[in-house]
Amino acid sequence: VLVPEGLITPCLLVEAAVLEANIAAMARRAQDLGAGLRPHAKTHKCLEIAVRQLAAGAVGLTVATVAEAEVFAAVCDDLFIAYPLWVDARRGARLRALAERARVRVGVDSAESAEALARHVGDAVAVVVEVDSGHHRSGVDPALAGVVAVAAARAGLPVAGVFTFPGHSYAPGSGSTAAADEAAVLTRAAESIRAAGLPVEVRSGGSTPSAAATVAGAVSELRPGVYVFGDSQQLELGSCLPGDVALVAVGTVVSRCADRVILDAGSKVLGADRPAWASGFGTVLGHPAARVLALSEHHATVHWPQALPDLGSTVAVVPNHVCNAVNLADELLVTNAGEVVDRWAVAARGANT
Amino acid sequence: VLVPEGLITPCLLVEAAVLEANIAAMARRAQDLGAGLRPHAKTHKCLEIAVRQLAAGAVGLTVATVAEAEVFAAVCDDLFIAYPLWVDARRGARLRALAERARVRVGVDSAESAEALARHVGDAVAVVVEVDSGHHRSGVDPALAGVVAVAAARAGLPVAGVFTFPGHSYAPGSGSTAAADEAAVLTRAAESIRAAGLPVEVRSGGSTPSAAATVAGAVSELRPGVYVFGDSQQLELGSCLPGDVALVAVGTVVSRCADRVILDAGSKVLGADRPAWASGFGTVLGHPAARVLALSEHHATVHWPQALPDLGSTVAVVPNHVCNAVNLADELLVTNAGEVVDRWAVAARGANT
């Protein structure tokens, strides 16, 4: 990413050509696997990027909330809310309105939540049963997928299939294990639903760190999100290379001394995410020896063992977790060869409900 | 904090009576110390809260960015940007416009940044020299405060005094040490400036975890921020009690199994901050045995060793770092005895530039 002159910092830059290459590469990967690509839009939250993903062959979009679905319904008529929603009357009314604009599928991982959903939306949305493939967050044991599916069907909901998030891919060297777990669990969950007498159209999985290892035939659709931008976590997991990073935060050097540089891009710009295995709070592009030691809200404290950059100069930092960085911004500056060529609104920023 | 029925989750609640009590308590503390209180508005970013702090006797507000100053100039005519700004022509023009609405002071920690500031604002704003009291972020050694002050004065800037942020108070048991360091460093820095022939009107310090230990006479003004709400970090540092917590994030139980509960309030609501010494990613109010083990963007994974709460019920979580949680929200719901009585816009959300 070439940083233009004269930016008002802190800000987020997206290099258009790298973004397009990432979109195309994952589209090819899904095609090679014989799976549909349904990118997770929570990463970018931008209509302009969703449109590019759909133009490159995505079968629809994944979102995490009803509010995100409401935003992306402007450009997409096939939405999967990959989340075990608890639906009350108000959320139900929003889902029914959404279902008039798009095909809507919703995650479910308990009989109770399926019944609450059915009570408020009837059969206007279909459900996909969430199963746990090793991330131990939401999702049932695959042996119980049939039980949840039957409860949903009895409540009157169309059952589309099963999904999992192999989020345990977010640890060094775990991509292949997570992909193998995903394949095994989706297969067992699909069997559990079929054994209960229901069809399974969808076996949905995928994450950026496991995408290279996804087992062909095990998934009918993939839901990676971060791949559009890459980030410091993906760099350290080996699931992208520096040249694949499409988004950086740009900060100005506001203070420096000895081997320390302070940038005006802190946790209110980069996000505070830091897994235990990460080397810092982000990666300084082009300066592999620099380490982002600490973030305050408006300061990044960077250990800089080489010649220090000038006060007032700009430094590009790759955020650890790009989804949270994007959600802190109102807009992304789109660049091409060091020029700002467009500004994209983060249309679904804060769309948490 | 009593959680009202029928909330749309996730959301942030502020209990008005607790907020008012916190504002009054810190006002008393500053008075006891004979210091002015200049609360840091980056914590709350709300005009309504700033107005209450000023009504309780605050001498002005502290902010971190020019953009925050622009927001709070609507209700306050005495603003300190406690940050070593790097000022170019555009930021300079904004500072000059601001200086027509309010008295503006700006942090400085190098001759170069003082000269850049003077080049673009003339003498429209005064500077306060930042010194490092042990947090090792920005700020010079106190022995060098006079050098920076003289450079600023030669560039034509009024020099108001010295400031430090004793941020090393953010570790268990460190409040008193940080306060002692703050006192020593502000005294030495003031001597350094006086020895250079310049007057010192302001000796500014303060942080919420060190406020109870602030050395009387060492500071002329205090800049704590978090005290208005409290948060999980302050609870674990012992600088507030559960009854002092004025802000919680409310999530709905969307999934549960064995000893695990999933809430719909993740890192896009609570923020991902987690210092190494914290017991988790937040505190579950009223359930001390529950631990927020992990945050995804839209999931809090809570270890819940007792009887699990019902699916669809709400749970109040105290964020680890309230400043970042507030900055993720568009509004705060104000409650009184379990009723939502008002909604305050997070007017300075995202005001990072």
XYZ file of C-alpha atoms in Angstrom:
706
model
C 0.000 0.000 0.000
C 1.484 3.322 -1.102
C 0.548 6.055 1.389
C -0.516 9.323 -0.308
C 0.875 12.691 0.853
C -1.214 15.130 2.850
C -3.613 12.725 4.566
C -5.492 13.833 7.655
C -4.501 11.159 10.184
C -5.500 8.819 11.642
C -7.364 7.219 8.745
C -7.887 3.881 7.021
C -6.688 3.308 3.455
C -7.780 0.559 1.093
C -5.611 -0.196 -1.944
C -8.158 -0.927 -4.655
C -6.011 -3.245 -6.785
C -5.067 -5.461 -3.833
C -8.682 -5.629 -2.698
C -9.772 -6.710 -6.193
C -7.027 -9.357 -6.311
C -8.108 -10.748 -2.940
C -11.750 -10.875 -4.043
C -10.759 -12.717 -7.228
C -8.451 -15.165 -5.433
C -11.096 -16.314 -2.955
C -13.663 -16.557 -5.758
C -11.271 -18.946 -7.555
C -10.640 -20.903 -4.362
C -14.381 -21.464 -3.848
C -14.781 -22.440 -7.487
C -11.924 -24.953 -7.188
C -13.683 -26.460 -4.176
C -16.999 -26.615 -6.026
C -18.534 -24.473 -3.284
C -20.504 -21.266 -3.353
C -18.789 -18.216 -1.857
C -20.893 -16.221 0.598
C -18.419 -13.672 2.020
C -18.940 -12.347 5.519
C -19.732 -8.658 5.145
C -19.049 -7.848 8.807
C -15.407 -7.411 7.829
C -15.870 -4.535 5.394
C -19.383 -3.199 6.107
C -19.203 -1.361 2.760
C -21.781 -1.617 -0.015
C -19.109 -0.950 -2.645
C -17.127 -4.005 -1.557
C -20.202 -6.232 -1.363
C -21.066 -5.259 -4.929
C -17.574 -6.281 -6.057
C -17.815 -9.629 -4.256
C -21.175 -10.343 -5.882
C -19.862 -9.301 -9.302
C -17.009 -11.791 -8.818
C -19.526 -14.602 -8.379
C -20.483 -14.640 -4.701
C -23.813 -16.452 -4.266
C -24.926 -14.043 -1.564
C -23.621 -12.438 1.610
C -23.155 -13.498 5.196
C -23.896 -11.031 7.986
C -23.899 -11.231 11.782
C -26.920 -9.124 12.737
C -30.350 -8.109 11.511
C -29.083 -4.532 11.274
C -26.258 -5.598 8.955
C -28.757 -7.524 6.835
C -30.905 -4.393 6.587
C -27.924 -2.436 5.253
C -26.782 -5.061 2.727
C -30.293 -5.765 1.432
C -29.714 -2.599 -0.614
C -27.338 -4.548 -2.875
C -27.983 -8.256 -2.197
C -31.120 -10.399 -2.271
C -29.662 -13.516 -0.644
C -28.583 -13.018 2.963
C -27.505 -15.450 5.646
C -27.459 -14.158 9.221
C -24.898 -16.663 10.507
C -25.778 -16.080 14.139
C -28.087 -17.816 16.611
C -30.482 -14.880 16.913
C -32.885 -14.612 19.810
C -35.968 -13.161 18.163
C -38.602 -11.142 19.974
C -41.557 -9.293 18.435
C -39.531 -6.287 17.282
C -36.661 -8.269 15.785
C -39.275 -10.563 14.226
C -40.999 -7.626 12.527
C -37.658 -6.479 11.117
C -36.917 -9.987 9.816
C -40.325 -10.197 8.115
C -39.740 -6.831 6.434
C -36.290 -8.030 5.359
C -37.737 -11.258 3.946
C -39.823 -9.175 1.541
C -36.628 -7.770 0.037
C -34.317 -10.807 0.075
C -34.076 -14.517 0.712
C -33.136 -14.638 4.373
C -31.628 -17.521 6.321
C -30.917 -17.386 10.033
C -28.736 -19.489 12.333
C -30.309 -21.498 15.128
C -28.753 -23.702 17.806
C -31.613 -24.562 20.156
C -35.232 -25.663 20.012
C -36.212 -22.657 22.154
C -34.676 -20.106 19.817
C -36.219 -21.856 16.788
C -39.621 -21.674 18.476
C -39.170 -17.982 19.331
C -38.176 -17.301 15.735
C -41.169 -19.195 14.341
C -43.534 -17.409 16.732
C -42.515 -14.033 15.326
C -41.699 -14.698 11.669
C -43.762 -17.753 10.707
C -42.023 -19.366 7.743
C -40.742 -16.123 6.216
C -37.120 -17.097 6.888
C -35.369 -20.466 6.748
C -33.015 -21.734 9.434
C -29.541 -23.233 9.254
C -28.535 -25.278 12.295
C -25.271 -24.153 13.892
C -22.860 -26.847 15.025
C -19.656 -26.551 17.042
C -16.582 -27.788 15.183
C -14.068 -26.953 17.929
C -14.290 -23.208 18.503
C -16.594 -23.809 21.516
C -18.652 -20.699 21.087
C -22.236 -21.147 19.903
C -23.469 -24.243 18.012
C -24.565 -27.711 19.137
C -22.756 -31.010 19.008
C -23.237 -32.385 15.471
C -25.089 -35.419 16.863
C -27.792 -33.016 18.076
C -28.242 -31.172 14.773
C -31.191 -33.394 13.889
C -32.936 -32.618 17.174
C -32.691 -28.862 16.600
C -33.727 -29.260 12.935
C -36.793 -31.296 13.871
C -37.787 -28.736 16.508
C -37.470 -25.971 13.923
C -39.441 -27.913 11.336
C -42.193 -28.704 13.855
C -42.363 -25.002 14.698
C -43.019 -24.404 10.996
C -39.613 -23.151 9.859
C -38.012 -24.302 6.610
C -34.696 -26.014 7.428
C -31.944 -25.271 4.901
C -29.047 -27.208 6.407
C -26.089 -26.834 8.755
C -23.263 -24.384 9.367
C -20.190 -24.045 11.516
C -17.453 -21.506 12.116
C -14.083 -23.244 12.452
C -12.777 -20.336 14.516
C -10.114 -22.470 16.176
C -8.257 -21.812 12.907
C -7.167 -18.574 14.631
C -4.029 -20.059 16.189
C -0.653 -20.661 14.572
C -0.574 -23.914 12.606
C -4.254 -24.679 13.196
C -5.753 -24.003 9.768
C -5.622 -27.622 8.568
C -6.884 -29.114 11.819
C -9.754 -26.671 11.909
C -10.627 -27.437 8.287
C -10.570 -31.196 8.983
C -12.786 -30.710 12.055
C -15.138 -28.566 10.010
C -15.465 -31.233 7.335
C -16.078 -34.023 9.847
C -18.590 -32.044 11.864
C -20.568 -30.768 8.887
C -20.767 -34.305 7.524
C -21.964 -35.722 10.841
C -24.438 -32.885 11.357
C -25.871 -33.362 7.884
C -26.249 -37.094 8.590
C -28.014 -36.303 11.857
C -30.533 -34.089 10.057
C -31.074 -36.584 7.224
C -31.528 -39.368 9.759
C -34.298 -37.268 11.274
C -36.015 -37.275 7.892
C -35.165 -33.745 6.775
C -33.200 -32.695 3.676
C -29.869 -30.843 3.855
C -29.328 -28.308 1.116
C -26.612 -26.231 2.795
C -23.350 -27.288 4.476
C -21.756 -23.947 5.221
C -18.303 -23.366 6.680
C -15.140 -21.446 6.108
C -12.830 -18.914 7.694
C -9.892 -17.037 6.208
C -7.161 -18.979 8.082
C -8.660 -22.367 7.136
C -9.644 -21.524 3.558
C -6.487 -22.966 1.996
C -7.153 -26.287 3.770
C -10.924 -26.574 3.269
C -11.840 -30.169 2.397
C -13.392 -30.365 -1.078
C -16.869 -31.847 -0.982
C -17.360 -31.186 2.727
C -18.824 -27.723 2.308
C -21.416 -26.463 -0.137
C -20.645 -22.860 0.742
C -17.792 -20.814 2.260
C -18.124 -17.732 4.486
C -14.672 -16.143 4.912
C -14.599 -12.442 5.692
C -11.138 -11.095 6.469
C -9.604 -12.262 3.154
C -10.740 -9.074 1.381
C -8.281 -6.959 3.363
C -5.961 -9.309 5.224
C -4.628 -8.111 8.576
C -1.797 -8.605 11.017
C -3.372 -11.751 12.500
C -3.552 -13.315 9.029
C 0.067 -12.304 8.346
C 1.208 -13.979 11.559
C -0.957 -17.051 10.870
C 0.550 -17.281 7.388
C -2.805 -16.990 5.654
C -1.768 -13.881 3.761
C 1.478 -12.255 2.633
C 2.455 -8.583 3.049
C 1.561 -7.973 -0.605
C -1.989 -9.227 0.046
C -2.712 -6.595 2.711
C -5.299 -4.225 1.227
C -6.060 -2.084 4.288
C -3.798 -0.071 6.560
C -4.298 2.499 9.257
C -2.139 5.562 8.724
C -0.827 7.444 11.713
C 1.456 10.450 12.113
C 4.613 10.333 14.224
C 3.743 12.746 17.052
C 6.518 11.902 19.515
C 9.752 9.910 19.541
C 12.678 9.200 21.761
C 15.490 6.621 21.935
C 14.005 3.545 20.194
C 10.345 4.535 20.623
C 7.922 6.197 18.249
C 4.393 7.350 19.103
C 1.752 7.378 16.365
C -1.642 9.102 16.564
C -3.442 5.848 15.671
C -4.405 4.063 18.884
C -7.047 1.582 19.964
C -9.857 3.880 18.805
C -8.506 3.390 15.258
C -6.778 -0.014 15.233
C -8.994 -1.793 17.760
C -7.514 -3.343 20.917
C -7.565 -6.976 19.729
C -4.499 -8.936 20.658
C -4.474 -12.709 20.741
C -1.822 -14.191 23.035
C 0.172 -15.480 20.057
C 0.406 -12.099 18.287
C 3.740 -10.267 18.298
C 2.104 -6.937 19.058
C -0.949 -4.775 18.335
C -0.371 -4.659 14.594
C 2.348 -4.787 11.966
C 4.249 -1.787 10.658
C 4.270 -2.185 6.903
C 7.755 -2.129 5.419
C 9.462 -2.141 8.846
C 9.485 -5.745 10.043
C 11.742 -4.921 13.018
C 9.251 -2.387 14.419
C 6.814 -3.716 17.038
C 3.574 -2.106 18.189
C 4.165 -2.640 21.910
C 1.121 -0.923 23.339
C -1.987 0.963 22.335
C -3.673 3.727 24.242
C -6.818 5.216 22.780
C -4.884 7.764 20.726
C -1.317 6.510 20.913
C 0.424 3.538 19.346
C 3.712 2.980 21.160
C 6.062 1.427 18.608
C 9.462 -0.041 19.420
C 11.594 1.091 16.478
C 15.118 -0.331 16.601
C 16.317 1.350 13.394
C 16.686 5.028 12.437
C 13.550 6.760 13.713
C 11.074 8.261 11.238
C 10.712 12.056 11.305
C 8.196 13.799 13.521
C 5.202 14.606 11.340
C 5.866 11.746 8.908
C 3.248 9.047 8.351
C 3.508 5.347 9.164
C 1.168 2.613 7.897
C 0.075 0.013 10.448
C -1.745 -3.200 9.573
C -4.364 -3.720 12.315
C -4.368 -7.033 14.178
C -8.060 -7.630 13.458
C -9.304 -5.617 10.521
C -13.031 -6.175 11.218
C -12.850 -4.187 14.446
C -10.676 -1.469 12.904
C -13.157 -0.926 10.064
C -16.047 -0.770 12.541
C -14.346 2.192 14.237
C -14.201 4.262 11.043
C -16.849 6.268 9.250
C -15.192 5.857 5.866
C -12.399 4.102 4.030
C -10.141 6.097 1.708
C -9.650 4.135 -1.492
C -6.228 4.490 -3.079
C -4.647 3.643 -6.372
C -0.885 4.001 -6.798
C -0.608 6.483 -3.948
C -3.610 8.654 -4.859
C -6.935 8.777 -3.014
C -9.456 7.946 -5.733
C -12.636 7.361 -3.724
C -14.180 7.310 -0.251
C -16.450 4.479 0.797
C -18.823 4.875 3.719
C -18.651 2.147 6.356
C -22.387 1.802 5.855
C -22.927 -0.886 8.489
C -20.663 0.628 11.143
C -22.137 -0.028 14.582
C -24.973 -2.147 13.114
C -24.979 -4.455 16.141
C -28.678 -5.070 16.792
C -27.607 -0.760 37.583
C -31.163 -2.070 37.242
C -31.708 -3.364 33.691
C -35.069 -2.301 32.223
C -37.317 -4.829 30.452
C -37.712 -4.871 26.691
C -34.371 -3.404 25.636
C -33.099 -3.907 22.106
C -29.703 -5.516 22.712
C -26.818 -5.010 22.617
C -26.881 -1.524 24.137
C -25.151 0.627 26.725
C -26.987 1.827 29.830
C -25.983 4.657 32.138
C -27.559 4.830 35.592
C -28.073 8.560 36.116
C -27.883 8.587 39.913
C -24.587 6.674 39.998
C -23.113 8.938 37.318
C -24.085 12.028 39.337
C -22.576 10.529 42.496
C -19.301 9.791 40.684
C -19.163 13.334 39.294
C -19.754 14.773 42.763
C -17.189 12.487 44.435
C -14.345 13.440 42.088
C -15.293 17.122 42.391
C -14.902 16.776 46.175
C -11.617 14.932 45.779
C -10.170 17.729 43.627
C -11.421 20.325 46.075
C -9.791 18.468 48.979
C -6.521 18.506 47.048
C -6.856 22.186 46.289
C -6.672 21.368 42.584
C -8.888 22.259 39.665
C -10.771 19.354 38.057
C -10.526 19.169 34.281
C -12.177 15.822 33.450
C -11.093 13.937 30.358
C -14.092 13.940 28.028
C -12.721 11.135 25.822
C -14.324 8.705 28.270
C -17.929 9.784 27.795
C -17.917 11.859 24.580
C -21.356 13.202 25.603
C -22.283 16.872 25.860
C -24.835 16.096 28.577
C -22.148 14.604 30.818
C -19.705 17.438 30.179
C -22.384 19.919 31.210
C -22.888 18.027 34.484
C -19.139 17.980 35.179
C -18.889 21.720 34.577
C -21.949 22.375 36.748
C -20.223 20.412 39.529
C -17.280 22.797 39.401
C -14.926 21.471 36.722
C -12.622 24.291 35.571
C -12.751 23.088 31.971
C -12.421 19.889 29.966
C -9.576 17.736 28.756
C -9.784 16.169 25.289
C -7.415 14.070 23.183
C -7.960 15.430 19.679
C -8.834 18.623 17.821
C -12.040 16.921 16.678
C -13.084 16.252 20.276
C -12.314 19.871 21.151
C -14.546 20.993 18.268
C -17.427 18.933 19.689
C -17.029 20.071 23.298
C -16.572 23.746 22.416
C -20.365 23.728 22.165
C -20.584 23.554 25.969
C -17.139 24.538 27.282
C -14.899 27.557 26.717
C -11.745 26.187 28.378
C -10.251 23.179 26.616
C -6.966 21.361 27.051
C -5.916 19.007 24.260
C -3.658 16.817 26.411
C -1.851 15.337 23.454
C 1.401 16.155 21.639
C -0.304 17.207 18.420
C 1.612 17.389 15.181
C 0.085 20.449 13.536
C 0.019 21.028 9.796
C -1.771 23.825 7.939
C -5.201 22.199 8.076
C -5.039 21.231 11.754
C -3.651 24.691 12.442
C -6.631 26.356 10.766
C -8.976 24.255 12.880
C -7.097 25.208 16.059
C -7.284 28.903 15.173
C -11.041 28.624 14.604
C -11.370 26.794 17.916
C -9.363 29.468 19.726
C -12.011 32.005 18.724
C -14.597 30.002 20.685
C -12.611 28.856 23.725
C -9.333 29.146 25.583
C -7.286 26.351 24.057
C -4.159 24.723 25.415
C -2.236 22.008 23.598
C 0.348 19.460 24.701
C 3.862 19.594 23.300
C 6.865 17.349 23.887
C 9.450 18.473 21.341
C 10.912 21.669 19.937
C 9.966 20.552 16.420
C 6.294 20.077 17.231
C 6.209 23.413 19.097
C 7.696 25.104 16.038
C 5.187 23.423 13.702
C 2.359 24.524 16.005
C 3.610 28.111 16.142
C 4.031 28.208 12.373
C 0.350 27.437 11.864
C -1.398 29.021 14.865
C 0.858 31.898 15.936
C 0.084 32.571 19.596
C -3.613 31.667 19.402
C -3.131 28.651 21.663
C -0.879 28.093 24.676
C 1.240 25.011 25.191
C 1.681 22.710 28.145
C 4.887 20.652 28.119
C 4.306 16.903 28.449
C 6.662 14.957 30.713
C 6.994 11.219 31.223
C 6.307 10.109 34.798
C 6.765 6.375 34.176
C 4.176 5.365 31.595
C 6.835 5.629 28.837
C 4.507 6.794 26.132
C 4.861 10.415 25.017
C 6.420 13.160 27.140
C 10.028 14.181 27.802
C 12.230 13.577 30.800
C 11.360 16.292 33.357
C 14.923 17.652 33.183
C 14.229 18.551 29.541
C 10.930 20.350 30.161
C 12.719 23.715 30.232
C 14.360 23.049 26.857
C 10.996 22.336 25.226
C 9.365 25.296 26.978
C 12.105 27.661 25.809
C 11.801 26.387 22.232
C 8.042 26.969 22.372
C 8.444 30.447 23.843
C 11.060 31.360 21.210
C 8.636 30.190 18.528
C 6.134 32.662 19.973
C 3.844 30.313 21.906
C 2.564 31.152 25.387
C 3.795 28.439 27.801
C 1.220 27.532 30.467
C 3.074 24.829 32.342
C 3.614 21.063 32.497
C 1.491 17.935 32.394
C 1.895 14.198 32.740
C -0.292 11.119 32.530
C 0.652 8.657 35.274
C -0.697 5.775 33.202
C 1.470 3.219 34.989
C -1.301 3.458 37.603
C -3.073 0.875 35.397
C -1.583 -2.156 37.143
C -2.682 -3.762 40.399
C -1.256 -1.979 43.429
C 0.381 0.778 41.371
C -1.866 3.750 42.127
C 0.276 5.158 44.965
C 3.584 4.646 43.173
C 2.237 6.325 40.057
C 0.907 9.244 42.109
C 4.275 9.657 43.851
C 6.086 9.551 40.486
C 3.644 12.098 39.112
C 4.284 14.480 42.005
C 8.053 14.166 41.746
C 8.133 14.561 37.989
C 5.750 17.540 37.847
C 7.815 19.270 40.530
C 11.087 18.646 38.703
C 9.598 19.681 35.359
C 8.228 22.896 36.828
C 11.673 23.642 38.304
C 13.259 23.001 34.919
C 10.930 25.514 33.253
C 11.347 28.121 35.989
C 15.129 27.682 35.820
C 14.862 28.545 32.138
C 13.200 31.797 33.117
C 9.609 30.954 32.270
C 6.625 30.937 34.635
C 4.630 27.751 35.428
C 0.923 28.292 35.915
C -0.244 24.724 35.338
C 0.970 21.434 36.843
C -1.549 18.986 35.448
C -1.808 15.297 36.282
C -4.272 12.681 37.363
C -5.762 9.368 36.357
C -8.657 7.464 37.860
C -6.563 4.682 39.462
C -4.142 7.173 41.051
C -6.703 9.796 42.087
C -7.062 8.505 45.652
C -3.290 8.789 46.106
C -2.638 12.119 44.379
C -0.116 14.140 46.378
C -1.675 17.391 47.620
C 0.198 20.435 46.372
C 1.924 18.572 43.561
C -0.800 19.171 40.988
C -2.727 22.326 40.211
C -5.229 20.405 38.093
C -6.491 16.821 37.715
C -7.576 15.121 34.482
C -9.232 11.784 35.345
C -11.745 10.431 32.819
C -12.996 6.942 33.631
C -14.293 7.860 37.121
C -17.629 9.052 35.697
C -18.616 5.495 34.772
C -16.111 3.130 36.368
C -15.354 -0.081 34.494
C -14.073 -3.595 35.004
C -10.430 -2.465 35.001
C -11.171 -0.009 37.808
C -13.049 -2.716 39.734
C -10.059 -5.057 39.481
C -7.632 -2.244 40.347
C -9.745 -1.421 43.389
C -10.366 2.154 42.277
C -14.131 1.699 42.238
C -16.668 -0.619 43.857
C -19.520 -2.452 42.123
C -21.964 0.169 43.394
C -19.920 2.907 41.651
C -20.323 1.378 38.190
C -22.580 3.718 36.215
C -22.348 2.100 32.761
C -23.043 -1.444 31.612
C -23.426 -3.163 28.278
C -26.561 -5.267 28.115
C -26.568 -8.443 26.062
C -29.144 -11.160 25.457
C -28.409 -14.832 26.121
C -28.516 -16.291 22.595
C -26.929 -19.702 23.236
C -25.946 -21.816 26.230
C -24.628 -25.249 27.028
C -23.028 -26.955 30.023
C -21.317 -24.101 31.922
C -21.171 -21.679 28.990
C -23.411 -18.790 28.027
C -23.160 -16.736 24.828
C -24.290 -13.093 24.880
C -24.897 -10.919 21.824
C -22.510 -8.241 23.140
C -19.039 -8.898 21.712
C -15.959 -6.852 20.957
C -17.930 -4.487 18.682
C -19.849 -3.435 21.823
C -17.496 -4.006 24.770
C -14.203 -3.286 23.008
C -11.420 -5.880 22.914
C -9.226 -4.338 25.623
C -7.712 -6.854 27.980
C -4.676 -6.058 30.083
C -2.677 -9.126 31.118
C -3.764 -8.736 34.743
C -7.508 -8.673 34.012
C -9.563 -11.745 34.898
C -11.454 -11.637 31.604
C -13.017 -9.301 29.044
C -15.383 -7.662 31.505
C -17.320 -8.304 34.692
C -20.814 -9.761 34.863
C -22.675 -7.550 37.293
C -24.236 -9.487 40.151
C -22.570 -12.776 39.152
C -19.010 -12.666 40.484
C -18.362 -16.330 39.607
C -19.094 -15.722 35.899
C -16.055 -14.960 33.712
C -16.062 -13.414 30.249
C -13.589 -15.863 28.720
C -13.544 -14.644 25.143
C -15.035 -12.045 22.851
C -15.806 -12.436 19.200
C -17.228 -9.456 17.376
C -20.806 -10.397 18.245
C -20.374 -13.049 20.938
C -19.273 -12.857 24.551
C -18.387 -16.360 25.709
C -19.076 -16.434 29.444
C -18.081 -19.251 31.765
C -21.085 -19.541 34.083
C -20.560 -22.072 36.862
C -23.972 -21.599 38.488
C -27.504 -22.180 37.175
C -27.543 -20.809 33.625
C -29.716 -17.794 32.793
C -32.618 -18.408 30.386
C -32.235 -18.067 26.647
C -33.578 -14.647 25.735
C -32.860 -13.130 29.152
C -30.558 -10.131 29.498
C -27.203 -9.945 31.270
C -25.326 -6.748 32.188
C -21.581 -6.734 31.544
C -19.206 -4.065 32.809
C -16.700 -3.410 29.981
C -12.998 -3.704 30.769
C -12.253 -0.246 29.373
C -15.311 1.946 29.229
C -13.775 4.638 26.972
C -13.506 2.204 24.071
C -16.965 0.732 24.697
C -18.577 4.185 24.605
C -16.722 5.045 21.388
C -18.401 2.046 19.703
C -21.924 3.258 20.483
C -24.066 5.923 18.860
C -26.015 6.614 22.037
C -26.219 5.840 25.726
C -29.560 4.915 27.272
C -29.968 6.775 30.530
C -31.816 4.897 33.247
C -33.352 5.708 36.582
C -34.569 2.886 38.821
C -34.924 0.473 35.902
C -36.618 2.873 33.461
C -35.041 4.433 30.371
C -35.482 8.161 30.974
C -33.254 9.675 28.271
C -30.912 8.956 25.375
C -27.630 10.801 25.037
C -25.809 10.938 21.736
C -22.149 9.930 21.830
C -21.468 13.257 20.148
C -17.701 12.800 19.820
C -17.777 9.148 18.723
C -14.990 8.529 16.252
C -13.637 12.079 16.640
C -10.047 10.903 16.160
C -8.504 13.599 13.971
